[in-house]
Coordinates of C-alpha atoms in Angstrom, one line a residue:
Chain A
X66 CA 0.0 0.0 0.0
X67 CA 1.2 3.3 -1.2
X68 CA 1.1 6.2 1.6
X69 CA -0.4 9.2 0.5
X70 CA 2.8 10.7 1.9
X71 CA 4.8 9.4 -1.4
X72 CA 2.2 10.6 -3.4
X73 CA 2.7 14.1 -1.8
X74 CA 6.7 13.6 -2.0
X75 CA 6.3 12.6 -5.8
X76 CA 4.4 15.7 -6.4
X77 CA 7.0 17.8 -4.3
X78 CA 9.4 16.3 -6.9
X79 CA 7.6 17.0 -9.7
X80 CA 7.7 20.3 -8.9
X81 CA 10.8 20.7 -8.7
X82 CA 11.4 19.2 -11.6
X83 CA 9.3 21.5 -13.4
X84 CA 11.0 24.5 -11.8
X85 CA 14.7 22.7 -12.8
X86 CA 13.0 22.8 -16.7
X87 CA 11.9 26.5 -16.0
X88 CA 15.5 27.7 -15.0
X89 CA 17.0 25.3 -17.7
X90 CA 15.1 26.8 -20.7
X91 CA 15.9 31.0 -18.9
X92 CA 19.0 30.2 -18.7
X93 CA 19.7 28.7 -22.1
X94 CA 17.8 31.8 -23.6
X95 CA 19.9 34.3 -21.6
X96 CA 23.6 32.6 -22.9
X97 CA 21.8 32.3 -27.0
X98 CA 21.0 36.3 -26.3
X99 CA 24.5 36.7 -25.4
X100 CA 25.4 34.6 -28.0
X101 CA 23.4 36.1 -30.8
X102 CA 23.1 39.2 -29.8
X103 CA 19.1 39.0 -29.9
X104 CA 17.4 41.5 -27.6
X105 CA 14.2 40.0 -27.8
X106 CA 15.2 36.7 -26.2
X107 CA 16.7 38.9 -23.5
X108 CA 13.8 40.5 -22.5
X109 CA 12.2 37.3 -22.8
X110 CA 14.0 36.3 -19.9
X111 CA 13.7 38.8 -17.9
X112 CA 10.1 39.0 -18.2
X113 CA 9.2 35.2 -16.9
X114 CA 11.5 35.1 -14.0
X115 CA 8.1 35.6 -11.9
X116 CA 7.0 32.0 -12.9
X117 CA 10.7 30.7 -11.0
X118 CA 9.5 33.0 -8.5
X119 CA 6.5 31.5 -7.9
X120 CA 7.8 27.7 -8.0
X121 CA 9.8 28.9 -5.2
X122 CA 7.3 29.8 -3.1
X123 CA 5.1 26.7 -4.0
X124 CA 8.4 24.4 -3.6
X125 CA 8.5 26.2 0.1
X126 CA 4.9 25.8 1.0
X127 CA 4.9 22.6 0.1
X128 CA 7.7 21.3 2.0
X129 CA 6.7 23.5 5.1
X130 CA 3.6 21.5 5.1
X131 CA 5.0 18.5 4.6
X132 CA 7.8 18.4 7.6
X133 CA 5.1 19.9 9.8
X134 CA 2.6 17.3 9.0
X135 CA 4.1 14.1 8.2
X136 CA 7.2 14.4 10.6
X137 CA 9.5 12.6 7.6
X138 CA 12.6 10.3 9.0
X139 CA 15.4 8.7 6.8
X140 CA 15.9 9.0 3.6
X141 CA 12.3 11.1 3.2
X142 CA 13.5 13.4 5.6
X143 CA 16.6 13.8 3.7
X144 CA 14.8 14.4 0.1
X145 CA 12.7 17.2 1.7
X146 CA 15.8 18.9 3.3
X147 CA 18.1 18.6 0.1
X148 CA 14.9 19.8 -2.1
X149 CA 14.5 23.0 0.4
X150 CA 17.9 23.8 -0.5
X151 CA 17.8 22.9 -4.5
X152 CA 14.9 25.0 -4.6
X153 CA 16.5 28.4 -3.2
X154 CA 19.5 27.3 -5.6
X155 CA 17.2 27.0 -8.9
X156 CA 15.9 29.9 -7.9
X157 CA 19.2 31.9 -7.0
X158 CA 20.2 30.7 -10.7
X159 CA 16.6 32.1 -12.1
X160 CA 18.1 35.6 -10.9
X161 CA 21.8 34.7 -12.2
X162 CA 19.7 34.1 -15.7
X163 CA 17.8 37.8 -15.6
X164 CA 21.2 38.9 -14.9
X165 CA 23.3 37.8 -17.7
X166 CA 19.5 38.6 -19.9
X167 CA 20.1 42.2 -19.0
X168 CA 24.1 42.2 -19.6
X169 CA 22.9 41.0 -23.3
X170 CA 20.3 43.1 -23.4
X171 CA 23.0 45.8 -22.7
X172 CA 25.6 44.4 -25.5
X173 CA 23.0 44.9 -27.7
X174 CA 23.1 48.5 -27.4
X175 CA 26.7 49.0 -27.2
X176 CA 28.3 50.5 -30.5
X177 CA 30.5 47.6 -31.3
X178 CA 30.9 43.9 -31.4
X179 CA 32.5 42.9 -28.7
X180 CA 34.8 39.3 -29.0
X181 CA 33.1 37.0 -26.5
X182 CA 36.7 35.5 -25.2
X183 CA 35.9 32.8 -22.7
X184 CA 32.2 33.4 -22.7
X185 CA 31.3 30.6 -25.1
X186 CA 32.9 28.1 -23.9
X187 CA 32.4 29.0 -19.9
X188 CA 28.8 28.8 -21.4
X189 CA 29.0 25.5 -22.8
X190 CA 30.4 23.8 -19.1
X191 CA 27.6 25.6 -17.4
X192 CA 25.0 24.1 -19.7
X193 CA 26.3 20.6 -19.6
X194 CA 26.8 20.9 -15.5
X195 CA 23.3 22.3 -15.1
X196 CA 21.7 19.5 -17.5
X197 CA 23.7 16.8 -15.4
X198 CA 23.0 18.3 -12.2
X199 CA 18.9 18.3 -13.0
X200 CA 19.2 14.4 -14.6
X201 CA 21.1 13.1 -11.3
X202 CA 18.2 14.7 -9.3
X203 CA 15.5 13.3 -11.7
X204 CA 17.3 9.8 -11.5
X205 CA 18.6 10.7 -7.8
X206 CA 22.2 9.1 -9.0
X207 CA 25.5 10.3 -7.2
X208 CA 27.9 9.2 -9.4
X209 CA 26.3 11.5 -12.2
X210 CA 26.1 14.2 -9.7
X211 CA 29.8 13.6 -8.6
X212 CA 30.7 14.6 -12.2
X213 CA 29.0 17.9 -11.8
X214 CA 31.3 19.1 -8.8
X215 CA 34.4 18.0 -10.8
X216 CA 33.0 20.7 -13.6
X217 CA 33.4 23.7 -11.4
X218 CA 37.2 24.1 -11.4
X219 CA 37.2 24.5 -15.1
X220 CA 34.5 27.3 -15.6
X221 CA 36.8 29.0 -12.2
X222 CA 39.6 29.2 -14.1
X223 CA 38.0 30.3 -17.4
X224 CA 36.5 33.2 -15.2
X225 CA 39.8 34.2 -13.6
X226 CA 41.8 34.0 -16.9
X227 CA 38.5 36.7 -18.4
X228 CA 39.8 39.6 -15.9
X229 CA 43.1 39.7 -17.9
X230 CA 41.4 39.6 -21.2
X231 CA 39.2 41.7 -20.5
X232 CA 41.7 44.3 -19.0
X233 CA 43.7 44.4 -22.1
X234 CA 40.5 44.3 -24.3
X235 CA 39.6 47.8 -22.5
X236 CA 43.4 49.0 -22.9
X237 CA 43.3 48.4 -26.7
X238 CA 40.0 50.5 -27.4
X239 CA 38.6 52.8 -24.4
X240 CA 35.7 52.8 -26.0
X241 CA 35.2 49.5 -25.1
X242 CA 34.5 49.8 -21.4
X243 CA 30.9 49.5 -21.0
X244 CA 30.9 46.2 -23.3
X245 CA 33.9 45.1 -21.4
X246 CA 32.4 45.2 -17.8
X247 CA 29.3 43.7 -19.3
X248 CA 31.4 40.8 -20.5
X249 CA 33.0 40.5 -17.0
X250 CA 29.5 40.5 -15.6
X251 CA 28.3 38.0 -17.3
X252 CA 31.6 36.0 -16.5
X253 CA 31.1 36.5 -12.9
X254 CA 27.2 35.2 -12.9
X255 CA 28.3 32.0 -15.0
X256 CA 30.8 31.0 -12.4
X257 CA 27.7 31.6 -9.6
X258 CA 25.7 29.8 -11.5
X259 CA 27.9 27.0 -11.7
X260 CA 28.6 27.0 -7.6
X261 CA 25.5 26.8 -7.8
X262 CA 25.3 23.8 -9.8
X263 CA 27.3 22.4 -7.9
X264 CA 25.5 22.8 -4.7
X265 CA 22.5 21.2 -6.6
X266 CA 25.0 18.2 -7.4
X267 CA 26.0 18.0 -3.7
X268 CA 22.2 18.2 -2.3
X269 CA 21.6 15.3 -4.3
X270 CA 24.2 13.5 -3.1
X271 CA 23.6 14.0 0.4
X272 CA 19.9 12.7 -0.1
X273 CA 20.7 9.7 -2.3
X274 CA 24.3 8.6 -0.1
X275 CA 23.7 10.5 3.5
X276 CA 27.0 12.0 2.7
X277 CA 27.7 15.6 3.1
X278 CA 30.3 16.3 0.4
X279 CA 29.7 20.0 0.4
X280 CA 33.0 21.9 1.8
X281 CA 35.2 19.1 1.8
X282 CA 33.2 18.3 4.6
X283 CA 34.5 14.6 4.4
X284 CA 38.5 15.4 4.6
X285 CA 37.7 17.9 6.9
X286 CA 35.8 15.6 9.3
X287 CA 39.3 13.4 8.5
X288 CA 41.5 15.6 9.7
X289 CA 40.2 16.0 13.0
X290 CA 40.2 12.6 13.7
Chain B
X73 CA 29.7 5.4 22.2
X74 CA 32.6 4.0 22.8
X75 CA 33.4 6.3 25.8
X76 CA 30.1 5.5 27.4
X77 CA 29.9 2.5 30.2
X78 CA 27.5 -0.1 29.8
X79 CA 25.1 -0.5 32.3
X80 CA 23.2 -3.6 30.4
X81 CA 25.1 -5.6 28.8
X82 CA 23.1 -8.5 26.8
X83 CA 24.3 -11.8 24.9
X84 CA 22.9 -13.8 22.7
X85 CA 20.3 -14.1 24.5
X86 CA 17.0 -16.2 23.5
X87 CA 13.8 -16.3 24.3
X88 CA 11.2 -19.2 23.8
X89 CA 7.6 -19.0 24.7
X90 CA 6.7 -22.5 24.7
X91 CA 8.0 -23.3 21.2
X92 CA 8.3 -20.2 19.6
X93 CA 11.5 -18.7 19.3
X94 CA 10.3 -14.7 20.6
X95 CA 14.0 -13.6 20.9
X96 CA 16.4 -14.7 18.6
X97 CA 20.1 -14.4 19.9
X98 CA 19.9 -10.5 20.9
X99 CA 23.2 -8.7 22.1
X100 CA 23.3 -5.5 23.1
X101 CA 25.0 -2.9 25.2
X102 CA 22.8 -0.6 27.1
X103 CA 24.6 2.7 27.6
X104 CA 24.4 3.9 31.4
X105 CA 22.6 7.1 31.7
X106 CA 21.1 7.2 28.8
X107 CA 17.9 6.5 27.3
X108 CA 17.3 3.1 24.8
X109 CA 14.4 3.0 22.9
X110 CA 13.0 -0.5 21.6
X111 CA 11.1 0.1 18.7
X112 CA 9.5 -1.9 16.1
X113 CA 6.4 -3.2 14.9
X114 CA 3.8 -5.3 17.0
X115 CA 4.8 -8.8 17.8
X116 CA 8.6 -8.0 17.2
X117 CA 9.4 -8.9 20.6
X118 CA 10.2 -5.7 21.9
X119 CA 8.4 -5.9 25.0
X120 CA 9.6 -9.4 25.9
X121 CA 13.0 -8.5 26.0
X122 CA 12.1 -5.2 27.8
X123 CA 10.7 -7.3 30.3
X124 CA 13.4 -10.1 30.2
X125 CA 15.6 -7.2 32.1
X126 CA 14.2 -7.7 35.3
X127 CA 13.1 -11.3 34.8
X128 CA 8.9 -10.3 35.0
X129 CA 9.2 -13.2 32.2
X130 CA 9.7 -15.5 34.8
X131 CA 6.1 -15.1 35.7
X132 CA 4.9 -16.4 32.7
X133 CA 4.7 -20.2 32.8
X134 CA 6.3 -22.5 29.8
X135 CA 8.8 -20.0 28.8
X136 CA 12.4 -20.2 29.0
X137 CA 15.5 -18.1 27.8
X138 CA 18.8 -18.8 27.6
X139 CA 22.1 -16.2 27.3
X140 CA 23.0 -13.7 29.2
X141 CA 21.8 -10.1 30.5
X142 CA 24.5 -8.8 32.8
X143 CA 24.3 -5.6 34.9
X144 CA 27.0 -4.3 36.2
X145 CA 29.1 -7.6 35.9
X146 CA 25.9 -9.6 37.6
X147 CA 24.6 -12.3 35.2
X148 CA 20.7 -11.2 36.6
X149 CA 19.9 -15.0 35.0
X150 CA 22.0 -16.4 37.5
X151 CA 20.2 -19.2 39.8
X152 CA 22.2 -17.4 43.1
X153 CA 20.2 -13.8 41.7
X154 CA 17.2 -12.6 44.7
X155 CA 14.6 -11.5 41.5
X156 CA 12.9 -9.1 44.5
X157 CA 16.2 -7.5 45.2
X158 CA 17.0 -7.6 41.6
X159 CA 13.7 -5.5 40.4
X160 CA 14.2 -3.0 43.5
X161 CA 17.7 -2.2 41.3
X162 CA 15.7 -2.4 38.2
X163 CA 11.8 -1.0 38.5
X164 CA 9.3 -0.8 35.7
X165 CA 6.6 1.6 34.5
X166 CA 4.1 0.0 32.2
X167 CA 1.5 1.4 29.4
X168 CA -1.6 1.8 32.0
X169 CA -0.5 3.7 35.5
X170 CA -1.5 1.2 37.6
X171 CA -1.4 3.2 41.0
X172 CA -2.6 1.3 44.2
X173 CA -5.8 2.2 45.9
X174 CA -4.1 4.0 48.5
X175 CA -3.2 7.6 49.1
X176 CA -0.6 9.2 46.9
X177 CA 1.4 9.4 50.2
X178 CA 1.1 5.6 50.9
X179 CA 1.9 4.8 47.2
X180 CA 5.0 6.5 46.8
X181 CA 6.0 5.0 50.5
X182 CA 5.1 1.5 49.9
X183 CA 8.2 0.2 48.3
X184 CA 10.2 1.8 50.9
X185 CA 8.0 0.5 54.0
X186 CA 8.7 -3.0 52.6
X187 CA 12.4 -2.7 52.3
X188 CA 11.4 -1.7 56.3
X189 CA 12.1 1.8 56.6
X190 CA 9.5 2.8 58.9
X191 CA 10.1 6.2 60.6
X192 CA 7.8 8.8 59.6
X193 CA 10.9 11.8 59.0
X194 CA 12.7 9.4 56.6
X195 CA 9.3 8.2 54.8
X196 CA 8.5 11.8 54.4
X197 CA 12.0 12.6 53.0
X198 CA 11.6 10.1 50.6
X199 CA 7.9 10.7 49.6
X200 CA 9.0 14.6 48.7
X201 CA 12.1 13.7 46.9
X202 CA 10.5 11.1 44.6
X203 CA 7.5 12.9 43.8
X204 CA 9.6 15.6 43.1
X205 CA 11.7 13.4 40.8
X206 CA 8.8 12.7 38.7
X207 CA 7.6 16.3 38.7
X208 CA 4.5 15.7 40.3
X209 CA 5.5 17.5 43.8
X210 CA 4.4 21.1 43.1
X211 CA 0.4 19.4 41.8
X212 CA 0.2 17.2 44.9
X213 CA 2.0 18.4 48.0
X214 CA -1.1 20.1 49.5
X215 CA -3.3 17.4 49.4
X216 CA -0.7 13.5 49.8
X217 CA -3.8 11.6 51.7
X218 CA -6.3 12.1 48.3
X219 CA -6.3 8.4 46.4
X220 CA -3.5 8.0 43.8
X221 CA -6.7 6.7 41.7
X222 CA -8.7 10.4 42.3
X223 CA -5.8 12.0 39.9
X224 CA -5.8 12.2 35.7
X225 CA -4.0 10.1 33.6
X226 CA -1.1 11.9 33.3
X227 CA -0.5 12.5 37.0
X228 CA -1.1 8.7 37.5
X229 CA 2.0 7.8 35.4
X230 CA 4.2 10.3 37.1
X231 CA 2.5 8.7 40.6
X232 CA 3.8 5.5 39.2
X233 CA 7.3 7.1 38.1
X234 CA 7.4 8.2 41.7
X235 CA 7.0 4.9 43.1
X236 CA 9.1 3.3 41.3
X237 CA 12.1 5.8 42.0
X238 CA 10.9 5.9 45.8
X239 CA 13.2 2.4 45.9
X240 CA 16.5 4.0 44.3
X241 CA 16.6 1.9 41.4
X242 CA 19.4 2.1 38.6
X243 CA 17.6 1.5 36.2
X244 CA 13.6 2.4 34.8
X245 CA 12.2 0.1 32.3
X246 CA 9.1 1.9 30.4
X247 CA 6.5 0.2 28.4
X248 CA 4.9 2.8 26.2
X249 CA 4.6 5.0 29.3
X250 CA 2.9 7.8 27.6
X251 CA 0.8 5.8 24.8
X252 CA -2.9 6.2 26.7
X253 CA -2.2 10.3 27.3
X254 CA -3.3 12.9 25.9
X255 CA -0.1 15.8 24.3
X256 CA 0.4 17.6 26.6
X257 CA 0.7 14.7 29.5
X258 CA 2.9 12.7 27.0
X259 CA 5.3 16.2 26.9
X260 CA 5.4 16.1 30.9
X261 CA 6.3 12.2 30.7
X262 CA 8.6 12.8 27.5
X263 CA 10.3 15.5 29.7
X264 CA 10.4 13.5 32.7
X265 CA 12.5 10.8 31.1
X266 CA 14.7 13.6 29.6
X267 CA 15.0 14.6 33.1
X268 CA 15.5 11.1 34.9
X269 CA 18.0 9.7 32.5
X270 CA 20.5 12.0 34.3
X271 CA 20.4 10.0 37.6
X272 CA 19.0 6.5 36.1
X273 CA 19.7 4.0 33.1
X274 CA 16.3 4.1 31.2
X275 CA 15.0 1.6 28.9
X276 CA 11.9 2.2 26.8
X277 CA 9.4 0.7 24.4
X278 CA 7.5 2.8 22.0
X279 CA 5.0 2.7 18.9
X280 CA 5.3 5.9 18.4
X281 CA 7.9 6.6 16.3
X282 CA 8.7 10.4 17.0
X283 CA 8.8 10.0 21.0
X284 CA 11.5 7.6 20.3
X285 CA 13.2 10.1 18.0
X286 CA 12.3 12.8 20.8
X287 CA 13.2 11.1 24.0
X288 CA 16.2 8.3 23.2
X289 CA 19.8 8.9 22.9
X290 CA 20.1 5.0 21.8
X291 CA 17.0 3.2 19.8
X292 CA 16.8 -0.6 18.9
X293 CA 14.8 -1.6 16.0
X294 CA 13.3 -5.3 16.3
X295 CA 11.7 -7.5 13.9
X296 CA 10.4 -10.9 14.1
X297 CA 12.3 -11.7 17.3
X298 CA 15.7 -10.2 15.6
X299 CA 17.1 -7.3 16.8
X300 CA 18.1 -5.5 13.2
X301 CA 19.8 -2.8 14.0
X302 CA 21.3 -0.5 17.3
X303 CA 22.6 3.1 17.1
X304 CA 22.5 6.3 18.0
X305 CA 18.9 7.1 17.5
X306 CA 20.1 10.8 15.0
X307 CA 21.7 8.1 13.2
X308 CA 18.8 5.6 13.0
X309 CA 16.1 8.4 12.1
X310 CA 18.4 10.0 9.4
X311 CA 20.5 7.5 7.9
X312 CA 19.6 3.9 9.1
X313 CA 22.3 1.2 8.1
X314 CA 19.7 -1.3 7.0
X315 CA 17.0 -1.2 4.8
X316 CA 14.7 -2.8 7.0
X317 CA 15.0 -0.2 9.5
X318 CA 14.1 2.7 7.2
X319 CA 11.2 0.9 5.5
X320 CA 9.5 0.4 9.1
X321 CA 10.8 4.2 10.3
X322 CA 9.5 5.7 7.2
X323 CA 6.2 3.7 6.9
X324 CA 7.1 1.6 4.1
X325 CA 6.7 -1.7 5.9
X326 CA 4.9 -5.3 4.1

């Protein structure tokens, strides 16, 4: 006999799920504006952040009720806690989206084509790490998610090597300042949205292995032994 | 747990009722001054081997047991063992508070007037002392000669936690102490024990699965006669070891 409690969890999953799609498809738009310079796609974004909004608040209610009323132990108790924080997380990365939407938005107005440097390919990691991070949730698999925290150093170090590009892309033209810092901005919410990411990745981990992985938590715990 | 002394210690211990086999090779340490909950669905054997700690079993005819339960280096199985002197160590509140029909004075002083302490000063010392113990003191105190039967539910129980304390035992063994009380009672009782465990070893058995989250520092979980699993009970209620444990903890069970 199924309890009516895993109904309600499912749902709660579902949810989240749908949310994870939401974010997915704003911030896909946001890097294509970027991309292909398209204003209208920016402002697309940037106009249904409200539906993340209100996944959030849904996601919240719903897991409020649920730990208040069902008192969940185990591995049910663990899914609700690690959804509570995926869900300020997709959120967080909603915003990250509107933000990098309104940095296109921005390019497009700028005189100039700017080169993109790192942008692309920084892009590119934080697509693949988001899509993985969602699918190990879907499928609650660890090893998938493992692969998502091993991601983040990469799009670190493409956003640390953008400063110095960026720098000297601003010393060759002046003119290019305000398309510069735009570029930098949206270097700097890529790499949030990746830690991010990765806290989605660890979340799941902690729910499907009882392991807390974020922090080095682990080695930490080592060394004081 | 390792730095905690046993006060319990249990070996393969088994239990047959007749022919079936209740208790199936249990061993266990129970950790001194602290609270063990035995959990685990009707049936599982839970309450026989809360009872097989101060030998009530032996009351029930064509049953027999074999292993041992040793506290404090005493086998308590041991032919040589006095069972009266053994469950004035070891006393035991059950489901349905049970007080005698006597005054709440004369309850709380009756185990002490057997073990023959008879003047009136000491009697009275003890009488305040254990009914404070089981919180009940500042409810009571004006009025000791009214019945132990004329006060509610929850006031019974903590009549009958007085009494048993009133002896000095080590340890309390609880069977579902709080299961026929309304909230608010089961919060006094659930802070009692929370209370108690700092001057006793306290061994409880539970259905409901959120007191023994709540109250125990240790919690058991029994099936079928087998004890499956032991821990720490933050470990059992967020990351059990076996599988069987979380099913039953999370309401998955058959």
């Amino acid at each position: 006999m199924e309890r009516h409690f895993q109904q309600d969890l499912e749902l709660l999953k579902s949810n989240v799920i749908r949310m994870g799609s939401a974010v997915e498809q704003n911030l896909f738009n946001a890097l294509d504006a970027v991309m292909k310079n398209d204003a209208a796609l920016a402002s697309r974004v940037i106009a249904s952040d409200g539906t993340i909004n209100q996944f959030e608040i849904e996601i919240d209610n719903m897991v409020v009720d649920l730990l208040a009323l069902q008192q969940p132990v185990a591995s049910d108790l663990r899914l609700i806690l690690a959804i509570q924080k995926i869900n300020n997380d997709l959120e967080r990365i909603g915003d990250h989206a509107v933000n990098i939407a309104e940095s296109a938005y921005r390019l497009t107005e700028t005189p100039q084509d700017e080169p993109l440097m790192e942008i692309p390919n920084m892009a590119k990691i934080a697509k693949e790490m988001f899509q993985q991070a969602l699918d190990s949730f879907i499928h609650l698999n660890a090893l998938q998610a493992q692969s998502v925290l091993e991601s983040d150093d990469r799009i670190d170090a493409l956003n640390r090597g953008m400063n110095s590009k960026v720098i000297q892309f601003i010393k060759n033209d002046m003119k290019s300042i305000e398309g510069g810092l735009e570029l930098l901005r949206i270097s700097r919410n890529l790499e949030r949205v990746a830690d991010l990411t990765t806290n989605i990745a660890e979340e799941v981990i902690f729910h499907t292995q009882a392991k807390i992985v974020k922090h080095h938590a682990a080695e930490e715990k080592q060394k004081k032994q | 747990m390792n730095e905690l002394k046993t006060k319990i210690r249990i070996d393969n211990f088994n239990f047959y009722y007749g022919k079936k086999h209740a208790l199936k090779n249990i061993s266990m340490n129970v950790p001194e001054h602290r609270v063990t909950a035995l959990i685990g669905p009707s049936g599982c054997g839970k309450s026989t081997f809360l009872r097989s700690l101060n030998r009530m079993n032996d009351l029930i005819e064509h049953t027999r047991c074999d292993g041992t339960v040793v506290v404090d280096n005493v086998n308590i199985y041991d032919d040589a063992i006095d069972v009266v002197e053994l469950r004035k160590k070891i006393g035991m509140i059950f489901q349905r508070s049970n007080p005698f029909p006597k005054s709440i004075y004369d309850n709380v002083a009756y185990g002490p007037r057997i073990n023959n302490i008879k003047e009136k000063k000491q009697l009275d010392e003890i009488v305040e002392r254990s009914l404070i113990r089981a919180a009940l003191w500042d409810e009571v105190k004006d009025d000791l000669s009214k019945s132990g039967l004329a006060l509610s539910g929850g006031q019974q129980q903590r009549l009958c936690i007085a009494r048993a304390v009133a002896v000095d035992p080590e340890i309390l063994l609880m069977d579902e102490p709080a299961s026929a009380l309304d909230p608010l009672a089961t919060t006094k009782i659930e802070e009692l024990i929370h209370e108690l465990k700092g001057k006793y070893t306290i061994v409880i058995v539970t259905h409901n699965m959120q007191q023994a989250a709540r109250v125990s520092d240790f919690t058991a979980f029994f099936y079928m006669g087998e004890q499956i699993e032991f821990d720490e009970t933050k470990k059992i209620f967020t990351m059990p070891g076996k599988k069987q444990t979380e099913d039953y903890i999370t309401g998955r069970f058959g």
